[in-house]
Amino acid sequence: NRANLLKTTLASLFSVRGIVRENVLVLQDGKNREVEAVVRDHNLQLVQHDPSQLRYADGATRIAKHYKYSLTAAFDHFPLAPAIIIVEDDLLFSPDFLDYFEQVAPILDVDATSFLVSAWSDNGYKGKVDDPYALRRTEFFPGLGWLLPRKLYKQELEDKWPSEHWDHWLRSY
């Protein structure tokens, strides 16, 4: 129900070098006409998740169910994609956002101890970064702009996806 944030996020996303409109899929939890209009105005693909069976569920359950639905739907929608990049409706992007993922994604193919790649750093603020070219590894799932490999999701996570607190689950051992 955050159409204005989605509009701002999409404008920022389409300023990123290399973004292809046909590769952008919007997954909406429920139906909201204003959100639908933003997606339609941007000529994007929209998949709506009907959460009616979750009417009385708490927020953590609804979000976990929506994420599982969305990740499965995205991989099904793009059956040849080796990975997907997940972003939320309130992010702003660097012009090299896609370049970054293209450069670091191969790490996931050669380093079995790597889980996924994120473009977010909780410590990435001005004055906190001493080397803007360094790639940092963390044991903490940061979320917010992350690349999820198909193989990891389809072969391991999809069947085990929790019914609540999905992000805490991804942070657990």
PDB file of C-alpha atoms in Angstrom:
ATOM      1  CA  ASN A   1       0.000   0.000   0.000  1.00  0.00           C
ATOM      2  CA  ARG A   2       3.046   2.273  -0.432  1.00  0.00           C
ATOM      3  CA  ALA A   3       2.531   3.498  -3.988  1.00  0.00           C
ATOM      4  CA  ASN A   4       4.581   6.685  -3.563  1.00  0.00           C
ATOM      5  CA  LEU A   5       7.576   4.774  -2.214  1.00  0.00           C
ATOM      6  CA  LEU A   6       7.278   2.269  -5.045  1.00  0.00           C
ATOM      7  CA  LYS A   7       7.192   5.090  -7.590  1.00  0.00           C
ATOM      8  CA  THR A   8      10.368   6.615  -6.127  1.00  0.00           C
ATOM      9  CA  THR A   9      12.096   3.234  -5.935  1.00  0.00           C
ATOM     10  CA  LEU A  10      11.237   2.386  -9.547  1.00  0.00           C
ATOM     11  CA  ALA A  11      12.487   5.766 -10.760  1.00  0.00           C
ATOM     12  CA  SER A  12      15.752   5.114  -8.936  1.00  0.00           C
ATOM     13  CA  LEU A  13      15.945   1.532 -10.237  1.00  0.00           C
ATOM     14  CA  PHE A  14      15.516   2.626 -13.839  1.00  0.00           C
ATOM     15  CA  SER A  15      18.411   5.054 -13.451  1.00  0.00           C
ATOM     16  CA  VAL A  16      20.699   2.057 -12.839  1.00  0.00           C
ATOM     17  CA  ARG A  17      22.971   1.172 -15.745  1.00  0.00           C
ATOM     18  CA  GLY A  18      21.888  -2.035 -17.496  1.00  0.00           C
ATOM     19  CA  ILE A  19      18.428  -2.488 -15.969  1.00  0.00           C
ATOM     20  CA  VAL A  20      16.093  -4.163 -18.471  1.00  0.00           C
ATOM     21  CA  ARG A  21      12.405  -3.441 -17.914  1.00  0.00           C
ATOM     22  CA  GLU A  22      11.391  -6.972 -18.971  1.00  0.00           C
ATOM     23  CA  ASN A  23      13.528  -8.393 -16.169  1.00  0.00           C
ATOM     24  CA  VAL A  24      11.714  -6.465 -13.451  1.00  0.00           C
ATOM     25  CA  LEU A  25       8.838  -8.230 -11.714  1.00  0.00           C
ATOM     26  CA  VAL A  26       6.759  -6.568  -9.018  1.00  0.00           C
ATOM     27  CA  LEU A  27       5.277  -8.926  -6.434  1.00  0.00           C
ATOM     28  CA  GLN A  28       2.532  -7.382  -4.369  1.00  0.00           C
ATOM     29  CA  ASP A  29       1.106  -8.711  -1.118  1.00  0.00           C
ATOM     30  CA  GLY A  30      -2.625  -8.246  -1.653  1.00  0.00           C
ATOM     31  CA  LYS A  31      -4.261  -5.813  -4.013  1.00  0.00           C
ATOM     32  CA  ASN A  32      -3.992  -2.060  -3.919  1.00  0.00           C
ATOM     33  CA  ARG A  33      -5.194   0.040  -6.842  1.00  0.00           C
ATOM     34  CA  GLU A  34      -2.612   2.778  -6.318  1.00  0.00           C
ATOM     35  CA  VAL A  35       0.240   0.260  -6.364  1.00  0.00           C
ATOM     36  CA  GLU A  36      -1.261  -1.447  -9.428  1.00  0.00           C
ATOM     37  CA  ALA A  37      -1.414   1.938 -11.172  1.00  0.00           C
ATOM     38  CA  VAL A  38       2.270   2.639 -10.474  1.00  0.00           C
ATOM     39  CA  VAL A  39       3.226  -0.757 -11.897  1.00  0.00           C
ATOM     40  CA  ARG A  40       0.995  -0.230 -14.933  1.00  0.00           C
ATOM     41  CA  ASP A  41       2.385   3.300 -15.488  1.00  0.00           C
ATOM     42  CA  HIS A  42       5.884   1.815 -15.594  1.00  0.00           C
ATOM     43  CA  ASN A  43       4.743  -0.936 -17.973  1.00  0.00           C
ATOM     44  CA  LEU A  44       5.988  -3.639 -15.616  1.00  0.00           C
ATOM     45  CA  GLN A  45       4.899  -7.165 -14.868  1.00  0.00           C
ATOM     46  CA  LEU A  46       2.826  -7.559 -11.704  1.00  0.00           C
ATOM     47  CA  VAL A  47       2.065 -10.682  -9.682  1.00  0.00           C
ATOM     48  CA  GLN A  48      -0.331 -10.297  -6.786  1.00  0.00           C
ATOM     49  CA  HIS A  49      -0.279 -12.619  -3.798  1.00  0.00           C
ATOM     50  CA  ASP A  50      -3.748 -13.183  -2.346  1.00  0.00           C
ATOM     51  CA  PRO A  51      -3.195 -13.361   1.407  1.00  0.00           C
ATOM     52  CA  SER A  52      -6.901 -13.879   2.216  1.00  0.00           C
ATOM     53  CA  GLN A  53      -6.173 -17.169   3.994  1.00  0.00           C
ATOM     54  CA  LEU A  54      -3.807 -15.195   6.268  1.00  0.00           C
ATOM     55  CA  ARG A  55      -6.411 -12.629   7.307  1.00  0.00           C
ATOM     56  CA  TYR A  56      -5.874 -13.320  11.016  1.00  0.00           C
ATOM     57  CA  ALA A  57      -2.145 -14.037  10.876  1.00  0.00           C
ATOM     58  CA  ASP A  58       0.355 -11.763  12.577  1.00  0.00           C
ATOM     59  CA  GLY A  59       2.738  -9.586  10.589  1.00  0.00           C
ATOM     60  CA  ALA A  60       5.727 -11.948  10.852  1.00  0.00           C
ATOM     61  CA  THR A  61       3.676 -14.815   9.414  1.00  0.00           C
ATOM     62  CA  ARG A  62       2.225 -12.729   6.588  1.00  0.00           C
ATOM     63  CA  ILE A  63       5.657 -11.425   5.595  1.00  0.00           C
ATOM     64  CA  ALA A  64       7.293 -14.874   5.666  1.00  0.00           C
ATOM     65  CA  LYS A  65       4.489 -16.366   3.567  1.00  0.00           C
ATOM     66  CA  HIS A  66       4.697 -13.473   1.103  1.00  0.00           C
ATOM     67  CA  TYR A  67       8.457 -13.824   0.740  1.00  0.00           C
ATOM     68  CA  LYS A  68       8.200 -17.551   0.028  1.00  0.00           C
ATOM     69  CA  TYR A  69       5.391 -16.948  -2.452  1.00  0.00           C
ATOM     70  CA  SER A  70       7.345 -14.148  -4.113  1.00  0.00           C
ATOM     71  CA  LEU A  71      10.656 -15.974  -4.364  1.00  0.00           C
ATOM     72  CA  THR A  72       8.974 -19.059  -5.828  1.00  0.00           C
ATOM     73  CA  ALA A  73       6.929 -16.938  -8.236  1.00  0.00           C
ATOM     74  CA  ALA A  74      10.003 -14.994  -9.377  1.00  0.00           C
ATOM     75  CA  PHE A  75      12.047 -18.117 -10.065  1.00  0.00           C
ATOM     76  CA  ASP A  76       9.048 -19.685 -11.848  1.00  0.00           C
ATOM     77  CA  HIS A  77       8.516 -16.496 -13.871  1.00  0.00           C
ATOM     78  CA  PHE A  78      12.165 -16.399 -14.942  1.00  0.00           C
ATOM     79  CA  PRO A  79      12.913 -20.126 -15.384  1.00  0.00           C
ATOM     80  CA  LEU A  80      16.339 -19.567 -16.957  1.00  0.00           C
ATOM     81  CA  ALA A  81      17.609 -17.043 -14.416  1.00  0.00           C
ATOM     82  CA  PRO A  82      20.488 -18.461 -12.361  1.00  0.00           C
ATOM     83  CA  ALA A  83      19.640 -15.989  -9.584  1.00  0.00           C
ATOM     84  CA  ILE A  84      17.287 -13.160  -8.719  1.00  0.00           C
ATOM     85  CA  ILE A  85      17.898  -9.833  -7.012  1.00  0.00           C
ATOM     86  CA  ILE A  86      15.389  -8.958  -4.328  1.00  0.00           C
ATOM     87  CA  VAL A  87      14.679  -5.343  -3.434  1.00  0.00           C
ATOM     88  CA  GLU A  88      11.932  -3.734  -1.411  1.00  0.00           C
ATOM     89  CA  ASP A  89       9.711  -0.803  -2.267  1.00  0.00           C
ATOM     90  CA  ASP A  90      11.632   1.803  -0.305  1.00  0.00           C
ATOM     91  CA  LEU A  91      15.183   1.566  -1.636  1.00  0.00           C
ATOM     92  CA  LEU A  92      17.279   3.989  -3.662  1.00  0.00           C
ATOM     93  CA  PHE A  93      20.019   2.635  -5.900  1.00  0.00           C
ATOM     94  CA  SER A  94      23.528   3.506  -6.870  1.00  0.00           C
ATOM     95  CA  PRO A  95      24.064   3.774 -10.647  1.00  0.00           C
ATOM     96  CA  ASP A  96      26.412   0.763 -10.421  1.00  0.00           C
ATOM     97  CA  PHE A  97      23.967  -1.451  -8.469  1.00  0.00           C
ATOM     98  CA  LEU A  98      23.665  -4.031 -11.262  1.00  0.00           C
ATOM     99  CA  ASP A  99      27.375  -3.801 -12.162  1.00  0.00           C
ATOM    100  CA  TYR A 100      28.175  -4.686  -8.562  1.00  0.00           C
ATOM    101  CA  PHE A 101      26.093  -7.868  -8.665  1.00  0.00           C
ATOM    102  CA  GLU A 102      27.509  -8.868 -12.040  1.00  0.00           C
ATOM    103  CA  GLN A 103      31.027  -8.548 -10.625  1.00  0.00           C
ATOM    104  CA  VAL A 104      30.523 -10.355  -7.320  1.00  0.00           C
ATOM    105  CA  ALA A 105      27.934 -13.035  -8.212  1.00  0.00           C
ATOM    106  CA  PRO A 106      30.623 -15.416  -9.566  1.00  0.00           C
ATOM    107  CA  ILE A 107      31.939 -15.717  -5.992  1.00  0.00           C
ATOM    108  CA  LEU A 108      28.881 -17.846  -5.252  1.00  0.00           C
ATOM    109  CA  ASP A 109      29.959 -20.349  -7.927  1.00  0.00           C
ATOM    110  CA  VAL A 110      33.514 -20.793  -6.649  1.00  0.00           C
ATOM    111  CA  ASP A 111      33.182 -20.370  -2.885  1.00  0.00           C
ATOM    112  CA  ALA A 112      30.913 -22.965  -1.289  1.00  0.00           C
ATOM    113  CA  THR A 113      31.065 -21.063   2.014  1.00  0.00           C
ATOM    114  CA  SER A 114      29.319 -18.048   0.452  1.00  0.00           C
ATOM    115  CA  PHE A 115      25.567 -17.938   0.949  1.00  0.00           C
ATOM    116  CA  LEU A 116      24.367 -14.941  -1.067  1.00  0.00           C
ATOM    117  CA  VAL A 117      25.439 -11.458  -2.092  1.00  0.00           C
ATOM    118  CA  SER A 118      24.032  -8.227  -0.718  1.00  0.00           C
ATOM    119  CA  ALA A 119      24.484  -4.641  -1.823  1.00  0.00           C
ATOM    120  CA  TRP A 120      23.607  -3.353   1.625  1.00  0.00           C
ATOM    121  CA  SER A 121      25.931  -2.617   4.507  1.00  0.00           C
ATOM    122  CA  ASP A 122      24.656  -1.395   7.838  1.00  0.00           C
ATOM    123  CA  ASN A 123      28.033   0.332   8.171  1.00  0.00           C
ATOM    124  CA  GLY A 124      28.219   1.770   4.663  1.00  0.00           C
ATOM    125  CA  TYR A 125      27.739   5.387   5.628  1.00  0.00           C
ATOM    126  CA  LYS A 126      30.033   8.298   4.891  1.00  0.00           C
ATOM    127  CA  GLY A 127      32.734   8.412   7.507  1.00  0.00           C
ATOM    128  CA  LYS A 128      32.391   4.682   8.235  1.00  0.00           C
ATOM    129  CA  VAL A 129      33.979   3.355   5.030  1.00  0.00           C
ATOM    130  CA  ASP A 130      37.755   3.536   4.733  1.00  0.00           C
ATOM    131  CA  ASP A 131      38.016   1.710   1.374  1.00  0.00           C
ATOM    132  CA  PRO A 132      35.110   2.183  -1.032  1.00  0.00           C
ATOM    133  CA  TYR A 133      36.493  -0.610  -3.258  1.00  0.00           C
ATOM    134  CA  ALA A 134      36.700  -3.286  -0.581  1.00  0.00           C
ATOM    135  CA  LEU A 135      34.311  -6.212  -0.602  1.00  0.00           C
ATOM    136  CA  ARG A 136      33.416  -7.282   2.907  1.00  0.00           C
ATOM    137  CA  ARG A 137      32.249 -10.661   4.079  1.00  0.00           C
ATOM    138  CA  THR A 138      29.819 -11.011   6.969  1.00  0.00           C
ATOM    139  CA  GLU A 139      28.206 -13.792   8.957  1.00  0.00           C
ATOM    140  CA  PHE A 140      25.024 -11.701   9.206  1.00  0.00           C
ATOM    141  CA  PHE A 141      22.262 -11.738   6.579  1.00  0.00           C
ATOM    142  CA  PRO A 142      21.853  -8.048   5.769  1.00  0.00           C
ATOM    143  CA  GLY A 143      18.820  -8.225   3.460  1.00  0.00           C
ATOM    144  CA  LEU A 144      17.899  -5.086   1.518  1.00  0.00           C
ATOM    145  CA  GLY A 145      19.090  -5.568  -2.053  1.00  0.00           C
ATOM    146  CA  TRP A 146      20.354  -9.132  -2.202  1.00  0.00           C
ATOM    147  CA  LEU A 147      21.060 -11.727  -4.846  1.00  0.00           C
ATOM    148  CA  LEU A 148      19.684 -15.208  -4.236  1.00  0.00           C
ATOM    149  CA  PRO A 149      20.970 -18.078  -6.395  1.00  0.00           C
ATOM    150  CA  ARG A 150      18.318 -20.353  -7.893  1.00  0.00           C
ATOM    151  CA  LYS A 151      20.206 -23.459  -6.810  1.00  0.00           C
ATOM    152  CA  LEU A 152      20.263 -22.392  -3.161  1.00  0.00           C
ATOM    153  CA  TYR A 153      16.580 -21.475  -3.102  1.00  0.00           C
ATOM    154  CA  LYS A 154      15.214 -24.393  -5.103  1.00  0.00           C
ATOM    155  CA  GLN A 155      17.436 -27.125  -3.660  1.00  0.00           C
ATOM    156  CA  GLU A 156      17.635 -26.034  -0.047  1.00  0.00           C
ATOM    157  CA  LEU A 157      15.583 -23.082   1.163  1.00  0.00           C
ATOM    158  CA  GLU A 158      12.211 -23.358  -0.591  1.00  0.00           C
ATOM    159  CA  ASP A 159      11.075 -26.562   1.127  1.00  0.00           C
ATOM    160  CA  LYS A 160      12.385 -25.429   4.525  1.00  0.00           C
ATOM    161  CA  TRP A 161      11.116 -21.826   4.367  1.00  0.00           C
ATOM    162  CA  PRO A 162       9.760 -20.871   7.803  1.00  0.00           C
ATOM    163  CA  SER A 163       6.222 -19.742   8.483  1.00  0.00           C
ATOM    164  CA  GLU A 164       7.400 -16.662  10.382  1.00  0.00           C
ATOM    165  CA  HIS A 165      10.503 -14.510  10.948  1.00  0.00           C
ATOM    166  CA  TRP A 166      12.154 -15.569   7.668  1.00  0.00           C
ATOM    167  CA  ASP A 167      14.991 -13.044   8.026  1.00  0.00           C
ATOM    168  CA  HIS A 168      15.915 -14.282  11.501  1.00  0.00           C
ATOM    169  CA  TRP A 169      15.888 -17.819  10.099  1.00  0.00           C
ATOM    170  CA  LEU A 170      18.315 -16.831   7.333  1.00  0.00           C
ATOM    171  CA  ARG A 171      20.596 -15.352   9.977  1.00  0.00           C
ATOM    172  CA  SER A 172      20.650 -18.570  11.997  1.00  0.00           C
ATOM    173  CA  TYR A 173      23.255 -21.265  11.531  1.00  0.00           C
TER     174      TYR A 173
END
